[in-house]
């Protein structure tokens, strides 16, 4: 083990004196063992968090995470880094608040700087009807002990005086603010969980793409990968974006479509936006990174796709939303844009459940809200795999809820995934 | 991505709106209609590759189209009017009877 394995001001100071010679890699490059108690497919945020909590909270350390590329190369490194727990429905609120609380203690728990910044998430409203809907949402949150404040126009103006309050079409009337919401450095979440899991004995196996599952009498016995067969008593799938493709190898058809969500970052500018702001009348939300770039996004493109890129109509739509809300960004240049593939479920809510195959567990359907869920998703998936029963805050995320009519449809859009 | 509408020619994507997989609606009178409608409503094959899908030319001729598109590359392989596709399917079903 390297000399300075635990990060602290003292280790930084000590290594400064010793020429930085005592640092080791944050995680080992593990090669697959013949078999494990649990194999997690997918080395993104959710898969790594699952492995970490399996080892940390449930005492299962004979665990491997298999990842087709390098860890954090998927959506955990492609999102807009926002965390919040401002949900409305009973199935969602306790889960996302569990996640929020885990975010609040994450850095101490992992001994890793994930740059958790509770800078506040402000959802603007532009009409009386929208204010009523936000008041209802805020009340639902407060009934669950979550912070929510309904701001009027002047209170919003005192926070962001330069927004366009006098737009004839969508005047800002106020906003719903969750002060505990904010942003987290996304890559550091993957790295922190990977390091934490590795220290507890989890093998993180990169460049191992799953090509099939091996079954014996309907029970899982392992996964076929590009680095050979790996035996497993239990297998957990955390491959959102590609859930349908991986589940199909186990003969499972899912209530999921894959869609692309685009995100954008501008050139670095001086500090402008110290929180997260969402436009209530169009598809635009924005925060500012610590490097100074405006990080923003909008809605999914709306057609099925596995290509990690989108099309121009949505780019135009997002930028129009940005200009309507904050005209002063008009001369800021766009640095880059990219796309990530979302598991869009039939009700806009995720799935954490057993599958009909014994020993195979599924975690997916995160729509465009997977990042904020990372810690709770990992915890609840670890609970499900270790105990074979759902965690109490994830009981509603059943795979069969569409058959039984227990949908969790925050937007009330029905089974049309491109409208969620 | 641009779609070649059989009535209007090649048009920009923002003229169209998307419904989804162009699967055939089950027969409500069939004995297993409940199961068939569950599958139709909630399960998706979510193809990675060429997929037949329904698009509506909202800012054009208002026709429904069946577009065959590769979901990995966005390449559009074929566009047909949904009306013609439906007639062709009926013909096939008729021959089968």
GROMACS .gro file of N, CA and C in nm, chain B residues 14-92:
model
  237
  434UNK      N    1  -3.670   1.946  -3.780
  434UNK     CA    2  -3.762   2.018  -3.691
  434UNK      C    3  -3.903   2.035  -3.750
  435UNK      N    4  -3.924   1.988  -3.874
  435UNK     CA    5  -4.060   1.989  -3.928
  435UNK      C    6  -4.139   1.865  -3.883
  436UNK      N    7  -4.068   1.769  -3.826
  436UNK     CA    8  -4.131   1.640  -3.797
  436UNK      C    9  -4.145   1.618  -3.647
  437UNK      N   10  -4.244   1.541  -3.608
  437UNK     CA   11  -4.246   1.495  -3.469
  437UNK      C   12  -4.251   1.342  -3.467
  438UNK      N   13  -4.202   1.289  -3.357
  438UNK     CA   14  -4.172   1.146  -3.348
  438UNK      C   15  -4.273   1.077  -3.259
  439UNK      N   16  -4.324   0.964  -3.304
  439UNK     CA   17  -4.411   0.887  -3.215
  439UNK      C   18  -4.340   0.768  -3.155
  440UNK      N   19  -4.267   0.691  -3.238
  440UNK     CA   20  -4.196   0.575  -3.182
  440UNK      C   21  -4.199   0.458  -3.278
  441UNK      N   22  -4.171   0.343  -3.223
  441UNK     CA   23  -4.164   0.217  -3.295
  441UNK      C   24  -4.293   0.194  -3.377
  442UNK      N   25  -4.278   0.163  -3.506
  442UNK     CA   26  -4.395   0.143  -3.592
  442UNK      C   27  -4.447   0.001  -3.580
  443UNK      N   28  -4.472  -0.041  -3.457
  443UNK     CA   29  -4.529  -0.176  -3.438
  443UNK      C   30  -4.678  -0.168  -3.465
  444UNK      N   31  -4.735  -0.282  -3.499
  444UNK     CA   32  -4.877  -0.285  -3.533
  444UNK      C   33  -4.960  -0.297  -3.406
  445UNK      N   34  -5.061  -0.213  -3.397
  445UNK     CA   35  -5.152  -0.217  -3.281
  445UNK      C   36  -5.222  -0.352  -3.277
  446UNK      N   37  -5.229  -0.417  -3.161
  446UNK     CA   38  -5.293  -0.549  -3.154
  446UNK      C   39  -5.443  -0.542  -3.180
  447UNK      N   40  -5.499  -0.654  -3.210
  447UNK     CA   41  -5.643  -0.662  -3.235
  447UNK      C   42  -5.716  -0.668  -3.100
  448UNK      N   43  -5.799  -0.568  -3.068
  448UNK     CA   44  -5.866  -0.568  -2.938
  448UNK      C   45  -5.965  -0.684  -2.920
  449UNK      N   46  -6.002  -0.748  -3.030
  449UNK     CA   47  -6.098  -0.858  -3.021
  449UNK      C   48  -6.029  -0.993  -3.003
  450UNK      N   49  -5.895  -0.994  -3.007
  450UNK     CA   50  -5.827  -1.123  -2.998
  450UNK      C   51  -5.835  -1.176  -2.854
  451UNK      N   52  -5.829  -1.309  -2.838
  451UNK     CA   53  -5.846  -1.366  -2.703
  451UNK      C   54  -5.737  -1.323  -2.604
  452UNK      N   55  -5.615  -1.297  -2.653
  452UNK     CA   56  -5.508  -1.256  -2.561
  452UNK      C   57  -5.484  -1.105  -2.567
  453UNK      N   58  -5.593  -1.030  -2.592
  453UNK     CA   59  -5.579  -0.885  -2.614
  453UNK      C   60  -5.514  -0.815  -2.495
  454UNK      N   61  -5.547  -0.855  -2.374
  454UNK     CA   62  -5.493  -0.785  -2.257
  454UNK      C   63  -5.341  -0.793  -2.254
  455UNK      N   64  -5.290  -0.914  -2.273
  455UNK     CA   65  -5.146  -0.934  -2.273
  455UNK      C   66  -5.083  -0.860  -2.391
  456UNK      N   67  -5.148  -0.872  -2.507
  456UNK     CA   68  -5.093  -0.809  -2.627
  456UNK      C   69  -5.087  -0.657  -2.611
  457UNK      N   70  -5.187  -0.597  -2.549
  457UNK     CA   71  -5.186  -0.452  -2.530
  457UNK      C   72  -5.085  -0.409  -2.424
  458UNK      N   73  -5.062  -0.495  -2.324
  458UNK     CA   74  -4.955  -0.463  -2.227
  458UNK      C   75  -4.820  -0.455  -2.300
  459UNK      N   76  -4.793  -0.557  -2.380
  459UNK     CA   77  -4.667  -0.559  -2.454
  459UNK      C   78  -4.658  -0.440  -2.549
  460UNK      N   79  -4.768  -0.413  -2.619
  460UNK     CA   80  -4.772  -0.303  -2.714
  460UNK      C   81  -4.751  -0.168  -2.643
  461UNK      N   82  -4.811  -0.154  -2.526
  461UNK     CA   83  -4.807  -0.027  -2.456
  461UNK      C   84  -4.678  -0.001  -2.382
  462UNK      N   85  -4.619  -0.106  -2.323
  462UNK     CA   86  -4.513  -0.082  -2.226
  462UNK      C   87  -4.378  -0.146  -2.257
  463UNK      N   88  -4.376  -0.250  -2.338
  463UNK     CA   89  -4.246  -0.312  -2.364
  463UNK      C   90  -4.191  -0.261  -2.497
  464UNK      N   91  -4.060  -0.244  -2.502
  464UNK     CA   92  -4.000  -0.191  -2.623
  464UNK      C   93  -3.883  -0.280  -2.664
  465UNK      N   94  -3.875  -0.310  -2.795
  465UNK     CA   95  -3.760  -0.387  -2.841
  465UNK      C   96  -3.635  -0.298  -2.840
  466UNK      N   97  -3.653  -0.165  -2.851
  466UNK     CA   98  -3.543  -0.070  -2.836
  466UNK      C   99  -3.420  -0.110  -2.919
  467UNK      N  100  -3.445  -0.123  -3.049
  467UNK     CA  101  -3.347  -0.178  -3.142
  467UNK      C  102  -3.221  -0.092  -3.150
  468UNK      N  103  -3.105  -0.157  -3.150
  468UNK     CA  104  -2.980  -0.089  -3.183
  468UNK      C  105  -2.947  -0.129  -3.325
  469UNK      N  106  -2.986  -0.048  -3.422
  469UNK     CA  107  -2.969  -0.082  -3.562
  469UNK      C  108  -3.089  -0.028  -3.639
  470UNK      N  109  -3.115  -0.082  -3.759
  470UNK     CA  110  -3.228  -0.031  -3.837
  470UNK      C  111  -3.361  -0.054  -3.765
  471UNK      N  112  -3.439   0.051  -3.754
  471UNK     CA  113  -3.565   0.045  -3.681
  471UNK      C  114  -3.672   0.115  -3.764
  472UNK      N  115  -3.790   0.053  -3.768
  472UNK     CA  116  -3.904   0.117  -3.837
  472UNK      C  117  -3.977   0.203  -3.736
  473UNK      N  118  -3.996   0.329  -3.768
  473UNK     CA  119  -4.058   0.418  -3.671
  473UNK      C  120  -4.155   0.515  -3.737
  474UNK      N  121  -4.248   0.566  -3.657
  474UNK     CA  122  -4.351   0.656  -3.707
  474UNK      C  123  -4.311   0.802  -3.683
  475UNK      N  124  -4.309   0.879  -3.788
  475UNK     CA  125  -4.284   1.023  -3.780
  475UNK      C  126  -4.404   1.093  -3.843
  476UNK      N  127  -4.435   1.213  -3.794
  476UNK     CA  128  -4.547   1.293  -3.843
  476UNK      C  129  -4.492   1.422  -3.901
  477UNK      N  130  -4.526   1.452  -4.025
  477UNK     CA  131  -4.475   1.573  -4.089
  477UNK      C  132  -4.562   1.693  -4.048
  478UNK      N  133  -4.544   1.737  -3.925
  478UNK     CA  134  -4.633   1.836  -3.864
  478UNK      C  135  -4.626   1.972  -3.934
  479UNK      N  136  -4.506   2.015  -3.972
  479UNK     CA  137  -4.491   2.146  -4.035
  479UNK      C  138  -4.482   2.131  -4.186
  480UNK      N  139  -4.547   2.029  -4.240
  480UNK     CA  140  -4.543   2.005  -4.383
  480UNK      C  141  -4.679   1.954  -4.428
  481UNK      N  142  -4.679   1.833  -4.483
  481UNK     CA  143  -4.800   1.781  -4.545
  481UNK      C  144  -4.893   1.709  -4.448
  482UNK      N  145  -4.855   1.703  -4.319
  482UNK     CA  146  -4.937   1.636  -4.217
  482UNK      C  147  -4.952   1.486  -4.241
  483UNK      N  148  -4.862   1.428  -4.316
  483UNK     CA  149  -4.869   1.284  -4.339
  483UNK      C  150  -4.793   1.210  -4.230
  484UNK      N  151  -4.843   1.092  -4.196
  484UNK     CA  152  -4.766   1.001  -4.109
  484UNK      C  153  -4.674   0.919  -4.197
  485UNK      N  154  -4.550   0.906  -4.152
  485UNK     CA  155  -4.451   0.835  -4.232
  485UNK      C  156  -4.394   0.718  -4.153
  486UNK      N  157  -4.359   0.611  -4.225
  486UNK     CA  158  -4.282   0.502  -4.164
  486UNK      C  159  -4.138   0.517  -4.211
  487UNK      N  160  -4.050   0.554  -4.119
  487UNK     CA  161  -3.911   0.582  -4.152
  487UNK      C  162  -3.826   0.466  -4.100
  488UNK      N  163  -3.743   0.409  -4.186
  488UNK     CA  164  -3.647   0.308  -4.140
  488UNK      C  165  -3.514   0.379  -4.119
  489UNK      N  166  -3.468   0.377  -3.993
  489UNK     CA  167  -3.353   0.459  -3.956
  489UNK      C  168  -3.261   0.374  -3.868
  490UNK      N  169  -3.131   0.389  -3.887
  490UNK     CA  170  -3.036   0.315  -3.804
  490UNK      C  171  -3.015   0.394  -3.674
  491UNK      N  172  -3.053   0.336  -3.560
  491UNK     CA  173  -3.045   0.410  -3.433
  491UNK      C  174  -2.902   0.424  -3.384
  492UNK      N  175  -2.807   0.357  -3.449
  492UNK     CA  176  -2.667   0.372  -3.406
  492UNK      C  177  -2.599   0.487  -3.479
  493UNK      N  178  -2.648   0.518  -3.601
  493UNK     CA  179  -2.579   0.617  -3.684
  493UNK      C  180  -2.668   0.733  -3.728
  494UNK      N  181  -2.799   0.723  -3.708
  494UNK     CA  182  -2.900   0.819  -3.755
  494UNK      C  183  -2.916   0.815  -3.908
  495UNK      N  184  -2.857   0.717  -3.974
  495UNK     CA  185  -2.874   0.708  -4.118
  495UNK      C  186  -3.017   0.664  -4.152
  496UNK      N  187  -3.080   0.738  -4.244
  496UNK     CA  188  -3.217   0.704  -4.283
  496UNK      C  189  -3.212   0.616  -4.407
  497UNK      N  190  -3.269   0.496  -4.394
  497UNK     CA  191  -3.256   0.396  -4.500
  497UNK      C  192  -3.376   0.396  -4.593
  498UNK      N  193  -3.493   0.430  -4.541
  498UNK     CA  194  -3.613   0.426  -4.625
  498UNK      C  195  -3.722   0.510  -4.562
  499UNK      N  196  -3.801   0.579  -4.643
  499UNK     CA  197  -3.917   0.654  -4.593
  499UNK      C  198  -4.037   0.617  -4.678
  500UNK      N  199  -4.145   0.576  -4.612
  500UNK     CA  200  -4.269   0.543  -4.684
  500UNK      C  201  -4.385   0.612  -4.616
  501UNK      N  202  -4.492   0.635  -4.692
  501UNK     CA  203  -4.612   0.688  -4.629
  501UNK      C  204  -4.675   0.578  -4.543
  502UNK      N  205  -4.717   0.613  -4.423
  502UNK     CA  206  -4.773   0.513  -4.332
  502UNK      C  207  -4.900   0.451  -4.392
  503UNK      N  208  -4.970   0.531  -4.471
  503UNK     CA  209  -5.092   0.482  -4.536
  503UNK      C  210  -5.058   0.364  -4.628
  504UNK      N  211  -4.954   0.382  -4.709
  504UNK     CA  212  -4.914   0.273  -4.801
  504UNK      C  213  -4.867   0.151  -4.724
  505UNK      N  214  -4.792   0.173  -4.617
  505UNK     CA  215  -4.743   0.062  -4.537
  505UNK      C  216  -4.861  -0.016  -4.478
  506UNK      N  217  -4.961   0.058  -4.429
  506UNK     CA  218  -5.078  -0.007  -4.370
  506UNK      C  219  -5.154  -0.088  -4.475
  507UNK      N  220  -5.170  -0.029  -4.596
  507UNK     CA  221  -5.239  -0.101  -4.703
  507UNK      C  222  -5.164  -0.229  -4.740
  508UNK      N  223  -5.032  -0.218  -4.747
  508UNK     CA  224  -4.950  -0.335  -4.783
  508UNK      C  225  -4.963  -0.444  -4.676
  509UNK      N  226  -4.967  -0.401  -4.551
  509UNK     CA  227  -4.982  -0.498  -4.442
  509UNK      C  228  -5.117  -0.568  -4.450
  510UNK      N  229  -5.222  -0.488  -4.481
  510UNK     CA  230  -5.357  -0.547  -4.494
  510UNK      C  231  -5.360  -0.651  -4.605
  511UNK      N  232  -5.291  -0.618  -4.714
  511UNK     CA  233  -5.286  -0.708  -4.829
  511UNK      C  234  -5.220  -0.840  -4.790
  512UNK      N  235  -5.109  -0.829  -4.716
  512UNK     CA  236  -5.037  -0.948  -4.671
  512UNK      C  237  -5.128  -1.030  -4.579
   0.00000   0.00000   0.00000
